[in-house]
């Protein structure tokens, strides 16, 4: 009978450790799914913006066809955004996109007829709306990454999280911070 108490204590500790591992594993899985979902939201918004850009370019081209370099930069930035496969690549692409959009809208400002075009104004509004959604999606994604990375790094999770297949995720940060320090100026 004396051996029963130590056995029960050991069994209780094993059960407690098992419950802790089970709960931690499930919370890490849930955080990983949340981060994946947030990344998906970002890619949807980046695709939406990329889909709007050809129409915007064509509208501006109708008034400023000689600005070939600006159109090529926007097209190149669009392609780079669409092919970005990781947050780091998307961050670089986002910096290039912001610079290209600034140039495009600077060209548009030089043409009052273009500024009065209803089609151009609608496209501008759609771009502004999409930029806001990209920023919101980015904040949500980075918040999820912060939670997941913290959960992976804290003790005692750091002793087994990597062994269970959980790894830290990258934040979605624009590499060229100066590119987004001042958002594209869009005037109506």
Protein backbone atom coordinates (compact mmCIF):
# COMPACT_ATOMS: atom_id res chain seq x y z
CA UNK A 1 0.00 0.00 0.00
CA UNK A 2 2.92 2.37 0.64
CA UNK A 3 3.96 2.12 -3.01
CA UNK A 4 0.50 3.29 -4.19
CA UNK A 5 0.94 6.94 -3.16
CA UNK A 6 4.18 7.50 -5.15
CA UNK A 7 2.68 5.72 -8.16
CA UNK A 8 -0.43 7.90 -8.00
CA UNK A 9 1.74 11.02 -7.74
CA UNK A 10 3.78 9.96 -10.78
CA UNK A 11 0.61 9.11 -12.74
CA UNK A 12 -0.94 12.47 -11.78
CA UNK A 13 2.21 14.32 -12.91
CA UNK A 14 2.23 12.43 -16.22
CA UNK A 15 -1.46 13.20 -16.76
CA UNK A 16 -0.91 16.89 -15.93
CA UNK A 17 2.08 17.04 -18.31
CA UNK A 18 0.03 15.29 -21.01
CA UNK A 19 -2.86 17.70 -20.61
CA UNK A 20 -0.44 20.64 -20.73
CA UNK A 21 1.20 19.31 -23.92
CA UNK A 22 -2.19 18.64 -25.50
CA UNK A 23 -3.51 22.12 -24.69
CA UNK A 24 -0.29 23.82 -25.81
CA UNK A 25 -0.16 21.85 -29.05
CA UNK A 26 -3.78 22.75 -29.84
CA UNK A 27 -3.20 26.43 -29.10
CA UNK A 28 -0.10 26.46 -31.33
CA UNK A 29 -2.10 24.82 -34.12
CA UNK A 30 -4.88 27.39 -33.70
CA UNK A 31 -2.38 30.27 -33.81
CA UNK A 32 -0.71 28.78 -36.89
CA UNK A 33 -4.07 28.54 -38.66
CA UNK A 34 -4.85 32.14 -37.69
CA UNK A 35 -1.53 33.32 -39.16
CA UNK A 36 -2.15 31.33 -42.36
CA UNK A 37 -5.62 32.86 -42.64
CA UNK A 38 -4.24 36.35 -42.11
CA UNK A 39 -1.60 35.80 -44.80
CA UNK A 40 -4.35 34.64 -47.13
CA UNK A 41 -6.25 37.87 -46.43
CA UNK A 42 -3.16 39.88 -47.35
CA UNK A 43 -2.67 38.00 -50.61
CA UNK A 44 -6.34 38.53 -51.52
CA UNK A 45 -5.98 42.29 -51.03
CA UNK A 46 -2.68 42.42 -52.92
CA UNK A 47 -4.33 40.53 -55.80
CA UNK A 48 -7.28 42.92 -55.70
CA UNK A 49 -4.95 45.90 -55.99
CA UNK A 50 -3.00 44.18 -58.76
CA UNK A 51 -6.26 43.61 -60.64
CA UNK A 52 -7.15 47.31 -60.39
CA UNK A 53 -3.79 48.56 -61.64
CA UNK A 54 -4.12 47.67 -65.36
CA UNK A 55 -7.34 49.72 -65.53
CA UNK A 56 -5.69 52.61 -63.73
CA UNK A 57 -2.66 52.47 -66.02
CA UNK A 58 -4.85 52.44 -69.12
CA UNK A 59 -6.84 55.41 -67.85
CA UNK A 60 -3.72 57.43 -67.12
CA UNK A 61 -2.12 56.29 -70.39
CA UNK A 62 -5.00 57.87 -72.28
CA UNK A 63 -3.87 61.26 -71.01
CA UNK A 64 -0.14 60.76 -70.53
CA UNK A 65 1.01 58.16 -73.04
CA UNK A 66 4.57 59.55 -73.06
CA UNK A 67 5.16 58.50 -69.41
CA UNK A 68 6.31 55.03 -70.46
CA UNK A 69 8.84 54.55 -67.63
CA UNK A 70 6.18 55.17 -64.97
CA UNK A 71 3.85 52.59 -66.53
CA UNK A 72 6.67 50.06 -66.79
CA UNK A 73 7.60 50.59 -63.12
CA UNK A 74 4.01 50.05 -62.01
CA UNK A 75 3.71 46.94 -64.19
CA UNK A 76 7.00 45.57 -62.84
CA UNK A 77 5.94 46.28 -59.24
CA UNK A 78 2.59 44.61 -59.90
CA UNK A 79 4.29 41.47 -61.20
CA UNK A 80 6.67 41.43 -58.26
CA UNK A 81 3.74 41.69 -55.84
CA UNK A 82 1.91 38.82 -57.49
CA UNK A 83 4.93 36.50 -57.42
CA UNK A 84 5.97 37.23 -53.82
CA UNK A 85 5.80 33.95 -51.96
CA UNK A 86 6.89 34.95 -48.48
CA UNK A 87 6.36 37.91 -46.17
CA UNK A 88 9.96 39.03 -46.79
CA UNK A 89 9.47 39.00 -50.58
CA UNK A 90 6.10 40.71 -50.20
CA UNK A 91 7.72 43.40 -48.05
CA UNK A 92 10.26 44.17 -50.76
CA UNK A 93 7.54 44.13 -53.41
CA UNK A 94 5.34 46.40 -51.32
CA UNK A 95 8.10 49.01 -51.08
CA UNK A 96 8.50 48.97 -54.87
CA UNK A 97 4.72 49.15 -55.35
CA UNK A 98 4.40 52.20 -53.12
CA UNK A 99 7.15 54.00 -55.01
CA UNK A 100 5.55 53.12 -58.34
CA UNK A 101 2.11 54.30 -57.20
CA UNK A 102 3.57 57.59 -56.00
CA UNK A 103 5.07 58.14 -59.45
CA UNK A 104 1.82 57.20 -61.18
CA UNK A 105 -0.27 59.55 -59.08
CA UNK A 106 2.30 62.32 -59.52
CA UNK A 107 1.88 61.96 -63.28
CA UNK A 108 -1.90 62.00 -62.90
CA UNK A 109 -1.77 65.26 -60.96
CA UNK A 110 -0.30 67.00 -63.99
CA UNK A 111 -3.46 66.37 -66.05
CA UNK A 112 -6.58 68.22 -64.83
CA UNK A 113 -8.79 66.43 -67.36
CA UNK A 114 -7.68 63.13 -65.92
CA UNK A 115 -8.37 64.35 -62.39
CA UNK A 116 -11.93 65.15 -63.51
CA UNK A 117 -12.49 61.74 -65.13
CA UNK A 118 -15.17 59.76 -63.29
CA UNK A 119 -13.48 56.48 -64.20
CA UNK A 120 -10.15 57.69 -62.81
CA UNK A 121 -11.79 58.94 -59.60
CA UNK A 122 -13.51 55.58 -59.08
CA UNK A 123 -10.26 53.72 -59.66
CA UNK A 124 -8.46 56.01 -57.22
CA UNK A 125 -11.12 55.40 -54.60
CA UNK A 126 -10.84 51.64 -55.13
CA UNK A 127 -7.06 51.83 -54.74
CA UNK A 128 -7.41 53.86 -51.52
CA UNK A 129 -9.93 51.37 -50.17
CA UNK A 130 -7.66 48.45 -51.05
CA UNK A 131 -4.61 50.14 -49.48
CA UNK A 132 -6.60 50.53 -46.26
CA UNK A 133 -7.56 46.85 -46.36
CA UNK A 134 -3.96 45.83 -47.00
CA UNK A 135 -2.83 47.81 -43.96
CA UNK A 136 -5.56 46.28 -41.78
CA UNK A 137 -4.72 42.78 -43.02
CA UNK A 138 -1.05 43.43 -42.39
CA UNK A 139 -1.71 44.51 -38.80
CA UNK A 140 -3.87 41.40 -38.21
CA UNK A 141 -1.22 39.14 -39.72
CA UNK A 142 1.64 40.70 -37.75
CA UNK A 143 -0.43 40.43 -34.55
CA UNK A 144 -0.99 36.72 -35.18
CA UNK A 145 2.70 36.21 -35.94
CA UNK A 146 3.61 38.03 -32.72
CA UNK A 147 1.31 35.76 -30.68
CA UNK A 148 2.55 32.58 -32.36
CA UNK A 149 6.22 33.53 -32.06
CA UNK A 150 5.78 34.47 -28.40
CA UNK A 151 4.03 31.20 -27.62
CA UNK A 152 6.83 29.25 -29.32
CA UNK A 153 9.58 31.17 -27.47
CA UNK A 154 8.24 31.14 -23.91
CA UNK A 155 9.36 28.57 -21.37
CA UNK A 156 8.52 25.66 -21.21
CA UNK A 157 7.01 25.70 -24.74
CA UNK A 158 10.42 26.46 -26.23
CA UNK A 159 11.62 23.03 -25.09
CA UNK A 160 9.23 21.10 -27.31
CA UNK A 161 7.44 23.41 -29.79
CA UNK A 162 10.10 23.07 -32.49
CA UNK A 163 10.16 19.30 -32.03
CA UNK A 164 6.42 19.29 -32.69
CA UNK A 165 6.99 21.11 -35.99
CA UNK A 166 6.23 24.69 -34.96
CA UNK A 167 8.59 27.40 -36.14
CA UNK A 168 8.60 31.15 -35.85
CA UNK A 169 6.99 33.05 -38.71
CA UNK A 170 8.20 36.16 -40.51
CA UNK A 171 6.55 39.50 -39.96
CA UNK A 172 5.25 41.31 -43.03
CA UNK A 173 7.40 44.40 -42.94
CA UNK A 174 8.15 46.70 -45.81
CA UNK A 175 11.90 46.55 -46.39
CA UNK A 176 12.18 50.14 -47.58
CA UNK A 177 10.46 52.00 -44.75
CA UNK A 178 10.92 55.32 -46.54
CA UNK A 179 8.72 54.02 -49.36
CA UNK A 180 5.70 53.90 -47.10
CA UNK A 181 6.59 56.68 -44.69
CA UNK A 182 4.38 58.89 -46.79
CA UNK A 183 1.52 57.05 -48.49
CA UNK A 184 0.66 57.77 -52.11
CA UNK A 185 -0.91 61.21 -52.36
CA UNK A 186 -4.32 60.84 -53.91
CA UNK A 187 -6.35 63.96 -54.44
CA UNK A 188 -9.96 64.15 -55.48
